[in-house]
Amino acid sequence: MAGSEPGSDEALTKEEIQGSSETPSTGEKRKNACSCLPIIHLTLPPRSAMTHNSNFLYAVTALMAPRKKPETPARSTGGNPFKDRMGLGAYLADPSSLPCSVVVSHDADFVVIRDKYPKATVHLLILPRSPAISLLHPFDALADPSFLTLVRAAAARARSLAAAELQRLLGPHSAAEAARQAVLDGADGELPRGRDWEAEVMVGVHAVPSMRHLHVHVVSRDMRSEALRHRKHYNSFNTPFLVPLADFPLAGGDERRDPRGRGYMRRPLRCWRCGRDFGDRFARLKEHLEEEFEAWRRE
């Protein structure tokens, strides 16, 4: 995994590794959350889930902020320590100096950012800040029970944030949200929980990371994004190449420990929702994903 040339078992393109790929536009005009702050419209996680994250409301605001073109943190003119595969390291030292359109939340242990090239409606990355951990392969880092406990807690918070953002963006279109929306619109009764948006969010790591710094993906299931441009982009989240955080610690003989040569990136394209096999017809899959997205958000 030297330089910026990706191997056949990696999920990113050379341009994404270098940070030079065109960043997607959202196609959606969002209100400035810093001025309207409709926090009341979100189903927040239980207080127990917020105890260790005092900036939860800031993080919700950050997710709701207008999506700007992703910024790259300032880098030293004396050399670029965050070039190519080291790019994620630029977000760790001083996350408070970065805009909320980039950094969703941060504390002493983790920084949560928006993925620069999101592969779905919501796509976050959890980055551990400890120098002793941050450059380990995820399989090695997550074998440590203490660290795994920390990551699970951080992932639960990030998943709640992602779910809240899905609820904000897609809730008005969802049949399961109708009763809740009616109360928000003035109908009598207690506010129902509505759709379980957390169930629509995947949390895991790639078996062969393209970037050196350890990162955990928190990504919605829909796979609808302008940045989803290649077969390997899709398969990296819809084959065993994505190892769910819930599966850790991995057993010693787990085949995902040795993914190279298993052809995960070259597997036939299958719709995540209906299971239809598209073979290698990526363009047709993309069209189908638009249809599935409309049906999925109406559930």
PDB file of C-alpha atoms in Angstrom:
ATOM      1  CA  MET A   1       0.000   0.000   0.000  1.00  0.00           C
ATOM      2  CA  ALA A   2       2.716   2.441  -1.036  1.00  0.00           C
ATOM      3  CA  GLY A   3       2.140   5.712  -2.886  1.00  0.00           C
ATOM      4  CA  SER A   4      -1.253   6.608  -4.269  1.00  0.00           C
ATOM      5  CA  GLU A   5      -1.694   3.815  -6.809  1.00  0.00           C
ATOM      6  CA  PRO A   6      -4.535   1.592  -5.514  1.00  0.00           C
ATOM      7  CA  GLY A   7      -4.304  -2.174  -5.593  1.00  0.00           C
ATOM      8  CA  SER A   8      -6.996  -4.375  -7.082  1.00  0.00           C
ATOM      9  CA  ASP A   9      -8.412  -5.083  -3.619  1.00  0.00           C
ATOM     10  CA  GLU A  10      -8.804  -1.446  -2.570  1.00  0.00           C
ATOM     11  CA  ALA A  11     -11.982   0.617  -2.552  1.00  0.00           C
ATOM     12  CA  LEU A  12     -10.674   4.061  -3.508  1.00  0.00           C
ATOM     13  CA  THR A  13      -9.438   5.434  -6.803  1.00  0.00           C
ATOM     14  CA  LYS A  14      -6.038   7.067  -7.199  1.00  0.00           C
ATOM     15  CA  GLU A  15      -7.726  10.467  -7.418  1.00  0.00           C
ATOM     16  CA  GLU A  16      -9.624   9.894  -4.173  1.00  0.00           C
ATOM     17  CA  ILE A  17      -6.450   8.821  -2.380  1.00  0.00           C
ATOM     18  CA  GLN A  18      -4.723  11.961  -3.633  1.00  0.00           C
ATOM     19  CA  GLY A  19      -7.740  14.090  -2.726  1.00  0.00           C
ATOM     20  CA  SER A  20      -7.966  15.403  -6.276  1.00  0.00           C
ATOM     21  CA  SER A  21     -11.193  13.703  -7.356  1.00  0.00           C
ATOM     22  CA  GLU A  22     -14.126  16.005  -8.007  1.00  0.00           C
ATOM     23  CA  THR A  23     -16.250  16.301  -4.877  1.00  0.00           C
ATOM     24  CA  PRO A  24     -19.985  15.704  -5.271  1.00  0.00           C
ATOM     25  CA  SER A  25     -22.615  18.365  -4.838  1.00  0.00           C
ATOM     26  CA  THR A  26     -25.597  17.465  -2.695  1.00  0.00           C
ATOM     27  CA  GLY A  27     -28.190  18.838  -5.069  1.00  0.00           C
ATOM     28  CA  GLU A  28     -30.100  19.983  -2.021  1.00  0.00           C
ATOM     29  CA  LYS A  29     -30.427  23.481  -0.622  1.00  0.00           C
ATOM     30  CA  ARG A  30     -30.230  23.239   3.139  1.00  0.00           C
ATOM     31  CA  LYS A  31     -31.276  25.878   5.572  1.00  0.00           C
ATOM     32  CA  ASN A  32     -28.488  27.265   7.690  1.00  0.00           C
ATOM     33  CA  ALA A  33     -28.801  25.330  10.917  1.00  0.00           C
ATOM     34  CA  CYS A  34     -26.803  27.982  12.733  1.00  0.00           C
ATOM     35  CA  SER A  35     -29.722  30.362  12.281  1.00  0.00           C
ATOM     36  CA  CYS A  36     -32.789  28.102  12.504  1.00  0.00           C
ATOM     37  CA  LEU A  37     -31.664  25.176  14.684  1.00  0.00           C
ATOM     38  CA  PRO A  38     -34.767  22.958  14.384  1.00  0.00           C
ATOM     39  CA  ILE A  39     -33.356  20.565  16.996  1.00  0.00           C
ATOM     40  CA  ILE A  40     -36.858  20.039  18.352  1.00  0.00           C
ATOM     41  CA  HIS A  41     -37.723  18.102  15.205  1.00  0.00           C
ATOM     42  CA  LEU A  42     -35.150  15.394  15.862  1.00  0.00           C
ATOM     43  CA  THR A  43     -35.550  12.233  17.890  1.00  0.00           C
ATOM     44  CA  LEU A  44     -32.516  12.421  20.146  1.00  0.00           C
ATOM     45  CA  PRO A  45     -30.894   9.333  21.647  1.00  0.00           C
ATOM     46  CA  PRO A  46     -31.523   8.535  25.296  1.00  0.00           C
ATOM     47  CA  ARG A  47     -29.637  10.578  27.853  1.00  0.00           C
ATOM     48  CA  SER A  48     -27.425   7.576  28.620  1.00  0.00           C
ATOM     49  CA  ALA A  49     -26.135   7.676  25.068  1.00  0.00           C
ATOM     50  CA  MET A  50     -25.271  11.366  25.416  1.00  0.00           C
ATOM     51  CA  THR A  51     -23.507  11.244  28.761  1.00  0.00           C
ATOM     52  CA  HIS A  52     -20.032  10.861  27.278  1.00  0.00           C
ATOM     53  CA  ASN A  53     -20.554  13.322  24.428  1.00  0.00           C
ATOM     54  CA  SER A  54     -21.195  16.835  25.650  1.00  0.00           C
ATOM     55  CA  ASN A  55     -21.157  18.235  22.122  1.00  0.00           C
ATOM     56  CA  PHE A  56     -24.019  16.091  20.786  1.00  0.00           C
ATOM     57  CA  LEU A  57     -26.187  19.122  19.961  1.00  0.00           C
ATOM     58  CA  TYR A  58     -23.243  20.772  18.247  1.00  0.00           C
ATOM     59  CA  ALA A  59     -22.818  17.635  16.187  1.00  0.00           C
ATOM     60  CA  VAL A  60     -26.483  17.647  15.135  1.00  0.00           C
ATOM     61  CA  THR A  61     -26.070  21.281  14.119  1.00  0.00           C
ATOM     62  CA  ALA A  62     -22.935  20.386  12.179  1.00  0.00           C
ATOM     63  CA  LEU A  63     -24.743  17.701  10.212  1.00  0.00           C
ATOM     64  CA  MET A  64     -27.552  20.116   9.407  1.00  0.00           C
ATOM     65  CA  ALA A  65     -25.220  22.878   8.302  1.00  0.00           C
ATOM     66  CA  PRO A  66     -25.106  23.733   4.582  1.00  0.00           C
ATOM     67  CA  ARG A  67     -22.838  21.286   2.804  1.00  0.00           C
ATOM     68  CA  LYS A  68     -19.881  23.184   1.443  1.00  0.00           C
ATOM     69  CA  LYS A  69     -17.195  21.837  -0.800  1.00  0.00           C
ATOM     70  CA  PRO A  70     -15.103  19.716   1.582  1.00  0.00           C
ATOM     71  CA  GLU A  71     -12.093  21.578   2.859  1.00  0.00           C
ATOM     72  CA  THR A  72      -8.659  20.169   3.422  1.00  0.00           C
ATOM     73  CA  PRO A  73      -6.995  21.341   6.645  1.00  0.00           C
ATOM     74  CA  ALA A  74      -4.139  23.797   6.362  1.00  0.00           C
ATOM     75  CA  ARG A  75      -0.807  22.123   5.798  1.00  0.00           C
ATOM     76  CA  SER A  76       2.743  23.122   6.471  1.00  0.00           C
ATOM     77  CA  THR A  77       4.624  24.844   3.656  1.00  0.00           C
ATOM     78  CA  GLY A  78       7.745  22.996   4.788  1.00  0.00           C
ATOM     79  CA  GLY A  79       6.441  19.704   3.478  1.00  0.00           C
ATOM     80  CA  ASN A  80       3.194  17.825   3.368  1.00  0.00           C
ATOM     81  CA  PRO A  81       2.957  15.158   6.082  1.00  0.00           C
ATOM     82  CA  PHE A  82      -0.645  14.445   5.083  1.00  0.00           C
ATOM     83  CA  LYS A  83      -0.124  13.598   1.437  1.00  0.00           C
ATOM     84  CA  ASP A  84      -2.130  10.897  -0.312  1.00  0.00           C
ATOM     85  CA  ARG A  85      -2.738   7.930   2.017  1.00  0.00           C
ATOM     86  CA  MET A  86      -1.859  10.014   5.091  1.00  0.00           C
ATOM     87  CA  GLY A  87      -4.576  12.553   4.276  1.00  0.00           C
ATOM     88  CA  LEU A  88      -6.907  11.719   7.170  1.00  0.00           C
ATOM     89  CA  GLY A  89      -4.203  12.667   9.662  1.00  0.00           C
ATOM     90  CA  ALA A  90      -4.805  16.317   8.863  1.00  0.00           C
ATOM     91  CA  TYR A  91      -8.123  16.217  10.730  1.00  0.00           C
ATOM     92  CA  LEU A  92      -6.750  14.946  14.043  1.00  0.00           C
ATOM     93  CA  ALA A  93      -4.478  17.595  15.541  1.00  0.00           C
ATOM     94  CA  ASP A  94      -6.801  20.611  15.710  1.00  0.00           C
ATOM     95  CA  PRO A  95     -10.345  19.659  14.654  1.00  0.00           C
ATOM     96  CA  SER A  96     -11.836  22.722  16.360  1.00  0.00           C
ATOM     97  CA  SER A  97     -10.159  24.902  13.721  1.00  0.00           C
ATOM     98  CA  LEU A  98     -12.125  23.217  10.941  1.00  0.00           C
ATOM     99  CA  PRO A  99     -15.656  24.176   9.835  1.00  0.00           C
ATOM    100  CA  CYS A 100     -18.733  22.237  10.908  1.00  0.00           C
ATOM    101  CA  SER A 101     -19.276  21.319   7.262  1.00  0.00           C
ATOM    102  CA  VAL A 102     -16.237  19.048   7.685  1.00  0.00           C
ATOM    103  CA  VAL A 103     -15.972  18.097  11.370  1.00  0.00           C
ATOM    104  CA  VAL A 104     -19.222  16.818  12.871  1.00  0.00           C
ATOM    105  CA  SER A 105     -17.941  16.259  16.417  1.00  0.00           C
ATOM    106  CA  HIS A 106     -14.735  15.693  18.331  1.00  0.00           C
ATOM    107  CA  ASP A 107     -13.449  14.918  21.789  1.00  0.00           C
ATOM    108  CA  ALA A 108     -10.155  13.794  23.304  1.00  0.00           C
ATOM    109  CA  ASP A 109     -10.430  10.326  21.767  1.00  0.00           C
ATOM    110  CA  PHE A 110     -12.145  10.682  18.387  1.00  0.00           C
ATOM    111  CA  VAL A 111     -12.898  13.060  15.535  1.00  0.00           C
ATOM    112  CA  VAL A 112     -16.012  12.444  13.436  1.00  0.00           C
ATOM    113  CA  ILE A 113     -15.941  13.938   9.951  1.00  0.00           C
ATOM    114  CA  ARG A 114     -18.034  13.860   6.816  1.00  0.00           C
ATOM    115  CA  ASP A 115     -16.464  11.594   4.223  1.00  0.00           C
ATOM    116  CA  LYS A 116     -15.022  13.811   1.486  1.00  0.00           C
ATOM    117  CA  TYR A 117     -16.377  11.385  -1.110  1.00  0.00           C
ATOM    118  CA  PRO A 118     -19.625  10.104   0.480  1.00  0.00           C
ATOM    119  CA  LYS A 119     -20.975   6.883  -0.972  1.00  0.00           C
ATOM    120  CA  ALA A 120     -24.516   7.377   0.377  1.00  0.00           C
ATOM    121  CA  THR A 121     -26.929  10.026   1.655  1.00  0.00           C
ATOM    122  CA  VAL A 122     -25.073  10.122   4.985  1.00  0.00           C
ATOM    123  CA  HIS A 123     -21.454   8.982   5.251  1.00  0.00           C
ATOM    124  CA  LEU A 124     -19.314   9.766   8.286  1.00  0.00           C
ATOM    125  CA  LEU A 125     -15.869   8.616   9.384  1.00  0.00           C
ATOM    126  CA  ILE A 126     -14.799   8.057  12.991  1.00  0.00           C
ATOM    127  CA  LEU A 127     -11.077   8.763  13.431  1.00  0.00           C
ATOM    128  CA  PRO A 128      -9.269   7.768  16.650  1.00  0.00           C
ATOM    129  CA  ARG A 129      -6.792  10.430  17.770  1.00  0.00           C
ATOM    130  CA  SER A 130      -4.296   8.398  19.802  1.00  0.00           C
ATOM    131  CA  PRO A 131      -0.934   8.150  17.982  1.00  0.00           C
ATOM    132  CA  ALA A 132      -0.548   4.673  19.465  1.00  0.00           C
ATOM    133  CA  ILE A 133      -3.710   3.536  17.681  1.00  0.00           C
ATOM    134  CA  SER A 134      -4.307   5.725  14.651  1.00  0.00           C
ATOM    135  CA  LEU A 135      -1.873   4.019  12.261  1.00  0.00           C
ATOM    136  CA  LEU A 136      -2.752   0.436  13.149  1.00  0.00           C
ATOM    137  CA  HIS A 137      -4.679  -1.823  10.801  1.00  0.00           C
ATOM    138  CA  PRO A 138      -8.291  -1.912  12.057  1.00  0.00           C
ATOM    139  CA  PHE A 139      -8.140  -5.671  12.667  1.00  0.00           C
ATOM    140  CA  ASP A 140      -5.171  -5.178  15.002  1.00  0.00           C
ATOM    141  CA  ALA A 141      -6.571  -2.115  16.761  1.00  0.00           C
ATOM    142  CA  LEU A 142     -10.012  -3.642  17.330  1.00  0.00           C
ATOM    143  CA  ALA A 143      -8.490  -6.777  18.844  1.00  0.00           C
ATOM    144  CA  ASP A 144      -7.810  -4.668  21.960  1.00  0.00           C
ATOM    145  CA  PRO A 145     -10.895  -5.040  24.210  1.00  0.00           C
ATOM    146  CA  SER A 146     -10.430  -1.626  25.845  1.00  0.00           C
ATOM    147  CA  PHE A 147     -10.143   0.191  22.537  1.00  0.00           C
ATOM    148  CA  LEU A 148     -13.034  -1.781  21.063  1.00  0.00           C
ATOM    149  CA  THR A 149     -15.224  -0.621  23.957  1.00  0.00           C
ATOM    150  CA  LEU A 150     -14.299   3.004  23.246  1.00  0.00           C
ATOM    151  CA  VAL A 151     -14.987   2.617  19.534  1.00  0.00           C
ATOM    152  CA  ARG A 152     -18.362   0.997  20.146  1.00  0.00           C
ATOM    153  CA  ALA A 153     -19.420   3.944  22.298  1.00  0.00           C
ATOM    154  CA  ALA A 154     -18.201   6.453  19.705  1.00  0.00           C
ATOM    155  CA  ALA A 155     -19.934   4.493  16.946  1.00  0.00           C
ATOM    156  CA  ALA A 156     -23.222   4.471  18.862  1.00  0.00           C
ATOM    157  CA  ARG A 157     -23.093   8.257  19.114  1.00  0.00           C
ATOM    158  CA  ALA A 158     -22.146   8.681  15.452  1.00  0.00           C
ATOM    159  CA  ARG A 159     -24.873   6.273  14.390  1.00  0.00           C
ATOM    160  CA  SER A 160     -27.427   8.313  16.334  1.00  0.00           C
ATOM    161  CA  LEU A 161     -26.233  11.443  14.558  1.00  0.00           C
ATOM    162  CA  ALA A 162     -26.453   9.764  11.163  1.00  0.00           C
ATOM    163  CA  ALA A 163     -29.944   8.489  11.972  1.00  0.00           C
ATOM    164  CA  ALA A 164     -31.059  11.955  13.042  1.00  0.00           C
ATOM    165  CA  GLU A 165     -29.795  13.360   9.760  1.00  0.00           C
ATOM    166  CA  LEU A 166     -31.631  10.678   7.774  1.00  0.00           C
ATOM    167  CA  GLN A 167     -34.787  11.455   9.727  1.00  0.00           C
ATOM    168  CA  ARG A 168     -34.426  15.152   8.937  1.00  0.00           C
ATOM    169  CA  LEU A 169     -33.735  14.622   5.241  1.00  0.00           C
ATOM    170  CA  LEU A 170     -36.064  11.717   4.479  1.00  0.00           C
ATOM    171  CA  GLY A 171     -38.646  11.700   7.267  1.00  0.00           C
ATOM    172  CA  PRO A 172     -41.166  13.884   5.404  1.00  0.00           C
ATOM    173  CA  HIS A 173     -41.296  11.225   2.650  1.00  0.00           C
ATOM    174  CA  SER A 174     -41.603   8.177   4.936  1.00  0.00           C
ATOM    175  CA  ALA A 175     -44.919   6.434   5.638  1.00  0.00           C
ATOM    176  CA  ALA A 176     -43.555   5.226   8.984  1.00  0.00           C
ATOM    177  CA  GLU A 177     -43.036   8.859   9.962  1.00  0.00           C
ATOM    178  CA  ALA A 178     -46.576   9.991   9.084  1.00  0.00           C
ATOM    179  CA  ALA A 179     -48.017   9.796  12.608  1.00  0.00           C
ATOM    180  CA  ARG A 180     -44.997  11.562  14.029  1.00  0.00           C
ATOM    181  CA  GLN A 181     -45.176  14.246  11.362  1.00  0.00           C
ATOM    182  CA  ALA A 182     -48.863  14.787  12.139  1.00  0.00           C
ATOM    183  CA  VAL A 183     -48.035  15.592  15.777  1.00  0.00           C
ATOM    184  CA  LEU A 184     -45.258  17.916  14.640  1.00  0.00           C
ATOM    185  CA  ASP A 185     -47.814  19.637  12.412  1.00  0.00           C
ATOM    186  CA  GLY A 186     -50.152  20.233  15.350  1.00  0.00           C
ATOM    187  CA  ALA A 187     -52.176  17.046  15.876  1.00  0.00           C
ATOM    188  CA  ASP A 188     -52.905  16.041  19.469  1.00  0.00           C
ATOM    189  CA  GLY A 189     -50.992  13.248  21.164  1.00  0.00           C
ATOM    190  CA  GLU A 190     -47.494  12.344  22.259  1.00  0.00           C
ATOM    191  CA  LEU A 191     -44.741  12.489  19.684  1.00  0.00           C
ATOM    192  CA  PRO A 192     -44.185   8.934  18.350  1.00  0.00           C
ATOM    193  CA  ARG A 193     -40.666   7.681  17.802  1.00  0.00           C
ATOM    194  CA  GLY A 194     -41.326   7.086  14.116  1.00  0.00           C
ATOM    195  CA  ARG A 195     -39.124   5.057  11.802  1.00  0.00           C
ATOM    196  CA  ASP A 196     -36.052   3.301  13.173  1.00  0.00           C
ATOM    197  CA  TRP A 197     -33.493   5.218  11.155  1.00  0.00           C
ATOM    198  CA  GLU A 198     -30.584   3.689  13.069  1.00  0.00           C
ATOM    199  CA  ALA A 199     -31.466   0.377  11.430  1.00  0.00           C
ATOM    200  CA  GLU A 200     -30.708   2.057   8.081  1.00  0.00           C
ATOM    201  CA  VAL A 201     -27.112   2.878   9.071  1.00  0.00           C
ATOM    202  CA  MET A 202     -24.138   0.533   8.654  1.00  0.00           C
ATOM    203  CA  VAL A 203     -21.035   0.763  10.844  1.00  0.00           C
ATOM    204  CA  GLY A 204     -17.832  -1.045   9.929  1.00  0.00           C
ATOM    205  CA  VAL A 205     -14.290  -1.014   8.577  1.00  0.00           C
ATOM    206  CA  HIS A 206     -12.824  -2.021   5.252  1.00  0.00           C
ATOM    207  CA  ALA A 207     -10.749  -5.195   5.229  1.00  0.00           C
ATOM    208  CA  VAL A 208      -8.136  -3.434   3.080  1.00  0.00           C
ATOM    209  CA  PRO A 209      -8.090   0.260   4.024  1.00  0.00           C
ATOM    210  CA  SER A 210      -6.862   2.645   1.345  1.00  0.00           C
ATOM    211  CA  MET A 211      -5.949   5.373   3.848  1.00  0.00           C
ATOM    212  CA  ARG A 212      -3.321   4.821   6.531  1.00  0.00           C
ATOM    213  CA  HIS A 213      -5.166   6.363   9.457  1.00  0.00           C
ATOM    214  CA  LEU A 214      -7.655   4.080  11.147  1.00  0.00           C
ATOM    215  CA  HIS A 215     -11.222   5.041  10.303  1.00  0.00           C
ATOM    216  CA  VAL A 216     -14.633   3.519  10.915  1.00  0.00           C
ATOM    217  CA  HIS A 217     -17.377   4.063   8.338  1.00  0.00           C
ATOM    218  CA  VAL A 218     -20.845   5.154   9.460  1.00  0.00           C
ATOM    219  CA  VAL A 219     -22.901   5.086   6.265  1.00  0.00           C
ATOM    220  CA  SER A 220     -26.561   4.905   5.302  1.00  0.00           C
ATOM    221  CA  ARG A 221     -27.671   1.838   3.347  1.00  0.00           C
ATOM    222  CA  ASP A 222     -28.999   3.599   0.258  1.00  0.00           C
ATOM    223  CA  MET A 223     -25.734   3.892  -1.725  1.00  0.00           C
ATOM    224  CA  ARG A 224     -27.111   6.950  -3.497  1.00  0.00           C
ATOM    225  CA  SER A 225     -24.368   9.452  -4.227  1.00  0.00           C
ATOM    226  CA  GLU A 226     -22.619  11.206  -7.089  1.00  0.00           C
ATOM    227  CA  ALA A 227     -19.359   9.935  -5.580  1.00  0.00           C
ATOM    228  CA  LEU A 228     -20.430   6.305  -6.108  1.00  0.00           C
ATOM    229  CA  ARG A 229     -18.760   6.013  -9.503  1.00  0.00           C
ATOM    230  CA  HIS A 230     -17.214   2.578  -9.730  1.00  0.00           C
ATOM    231  CA  ARG A 231     -18.043  -1.054  -9.177  1.00  0.00           C
ATOM    232  CA  LYS A 232     -15.507  -1.252  -6.367  1.00  0.00           C
ATOM    233  CA  HIS A 233     -17.126   1.683  -4.596  1.00  0.00           C
ATOM    234  CA  TYR A 234     -20.380  -0.244  -4.375  1.00  0.00           C
ATOM    235  CA  ASN A 235     -18.888  -3.632  -3.571  1.00  0.00           C
ATOM    236  CA  SER A 236     -16.731  -2.194  -0.809  1.00  0.00           C
ATOM    237  CA  PHE A 237     -19.936  -1.668   1.200  1.00  0.00           C
ATOM    238  CA  ASN A 238     -21.986  -4.613  -0.044  1.00  0.00           C
ATOM    239  CA  THR A 239     -19.659  -7.596   0.277  1.00  0.00           C
ATOM    240  CA  PRO A 240     -17.661  -9.023   3.212  1.00  0.00           C
ATOM    241  CA  PHE A 241     -15.052  -6.358   2.367  1.00  0.00           C
ATOM    242  CA  LEU A 242     -16.992  -4.196   4.841  1.00  0.00           C
ATOM    243  CA  VAL A 243     -16.572  -5.844   8.232  1.00  0.00           C
ATOM    244  CA  PRO A 244     -19.320  -4.742  10.657  1.00  0.00           C
ATOM    245  CA  LEU A 245     -18.069  -3.343  13.939  1.00  0.00           C
ATOM    246  CA  ALA A 246     -20.446  -5.753  15.674  1.00  0.00           C
ATOM    247  CA  ASP A 247     -18.350  -8.685  14.359  1.00  0.00           C
ATOM    248  CA  PHE A 248     -15.264  -7.700  16.357  1.00  0.00           C
ATOM    249  CA  PRO A 249     -13.154  -9.161  17.760  1.00  0.00           C
ATOM    250  CA  LEU A 250     -12.716 -11.404  14.728  1.00  0.00           C
ATOM    251  CA  ALA A 251     -12.005 -15.089  15.201  1.00  0.00           C
ATOM    252  CA  GLY A 252      -8.497 -16.163  14.296  1.00  0.00           C
ATOM    253  CA  GLY A 253      -9.653 -18.179  11.294  1.00  0.00           C
ATOM    254  CA  ASP A 254     -12.065 -15.576   9.907  1.00  0.00           C
ATOM    255  CA  GLU A 255     -11.512 -15.451   6.127  1.00  0.00           C
ATOM    256  CA  ARG A 256     -11.935 -11.674   6.118  1.00  0.00           C
ATOM    257  CA  ARG A 257      -8.539 -11.436   7.820  1.00  0.00           C
ATOM    258  CA  ASP A 258      -6.969 -12.363   4.477  1.00  0.00           C
ATOM    259  CA  PRO A 259      -9.180 -10.656   1.880  1.00  0.00           C
ATOM    260  CA  ARG A 260      -6.654 -10.263  -0.907  1.00  0.00           C
ATOM    261  CA  GLY A 261      -7.382 -12.593  -3.769  1.00  0.00           C
ATOM    262  CA  ARG A 262     -10.979 -13.233  -2.703  1.00  0.00           C
ATOM    263  CA  GLY A 263     -12.260 -10.920  -5.406  1.00  0.00           C
ATOM    264  CA  TYR A 264     -14.664  -8.892  -3.278  1.00  0.00           C
ATOM    265  CA  MET A 265     -14.278  -5.883  -5.570  1.00  0.00           C
ATOM    266  CA  ARG A 266     -14.968  -8.005  -8.663  1.00  0.00           C
ATOM    267  CA  ARG A 267     -18.035  -9.809  -7.390  1.00  0.00           C
ATOM    268  CA  PRO A 268     -21.288  -9.451  -9.368  1.00  0.00           C
ATOM    269  CA  LEU A 269     -23.203  -6.315  -8.456  1.00  0.00           C
ATOM    270  CA  ARG A 270     -26.268  -7.119  -6.360  1.00  0.00           C
ATOM    271  CA  CYS A 271     -28.870  -4.621  -5.219  1.00  0.00           C
ATOM    272  CA  TRP A 272     -28.588  -4.142  -1.468  1.00  0.00           C
ATOM    273  CA  ARG A 273     -32.385  -3.948  -1.128  1.00  0.00           C
ATOM    274  CA  CYS A 274     -33.967  -6.482  -3.508  1.00  0.00           C
ATOM    275  CA  GLY A 275     -30.992  -8.741  -4.257  1.00  0.00           C
ATOM    276  CA  ARG A 276     -31.230  -8.380  -8.038  1.00  0.00           C
ATOM    277  CA  ASP A 277     -28.037  -9.437  -9.818  1.00  0.00           C
ATOM    278  CA  PHE A 278     -26.652  -6.844 -12.242  1.00  0.00           C
ATOM    279  CA  GLY A 279     -23.468  -8.722 -13.065  1.00  0.00           C
ATOM    280  CA  ASP A 280     -20.930  -6.103 -14.120  1.00  0.00           C
ATOM    281  CA  ARG A 281     -23.517  -3.567 -15.384  1.00  0.00           C
ATOM    282  CA  PHE A 282     -22.683  -0.725 -13.031  1.00  0.00           C
ATOM    283  CA  ALA A 283     -24.557   1.965 -14.975  1.00  0.00           C
ATOM    284  CA  ARG A 284     -27.738  -0.106 -14.856  1.00  0.00           C
ATOM    285  CA  LEU A 285     -27.270  -0.695 -11.132  1.00  0.00           C
ATOM    286  CA  LYS A 286     -26.973   3.063 -10.597  1.00  0.00           C
ATOM    287  CA  GLU A 287     -30.280   3.604 -12.383  1.00  0.00           C
ATOM    288  CA  HIS A 288     -31.861   0.875 -10.288  1.00  0.00           C
ATOM    289  CA  LEU A 289     -30.505   2.393  -7.064  1.00  0.00           C
ATOM    290  CA  GLU A 290     -32.399   5.589  -7.849  1.00  0.00           C
ATOM    291  CA  GLU A 291     -35.616   3.586  -8.104  1.00  0.00           C
ATOM    292  CA  GLU A 292     -34.854   1.728  -4.893  1.00  0.00           C
ATOM    293  CA  PHE A 293     -34.029   4.961  -3.102  1.00  0.00           C
ATOM    294  CA  GLU A 294     -37.465   6.371  -3.847  1.00  0.00           C
ATOM    295  CA  ALA A 295     -39.164   3.202  -2.575  1.00  0.00           C
ATOM    296  CA  TRP A 296     -36.866   2.953   0.459  1.00  0.00           C
ATOM    297  CA  ARG A 297     -37.432   6.487   1.660  1.00  0.00           C
ATOM    298  CA  ARG A 298     -41.215   6.048   1.334  1.00  0.00           C
ATOM    299  CA  GLU A 299     -41.268   3.039   3.686  1.00  0.00           C
TER     300      GLU A 299
END
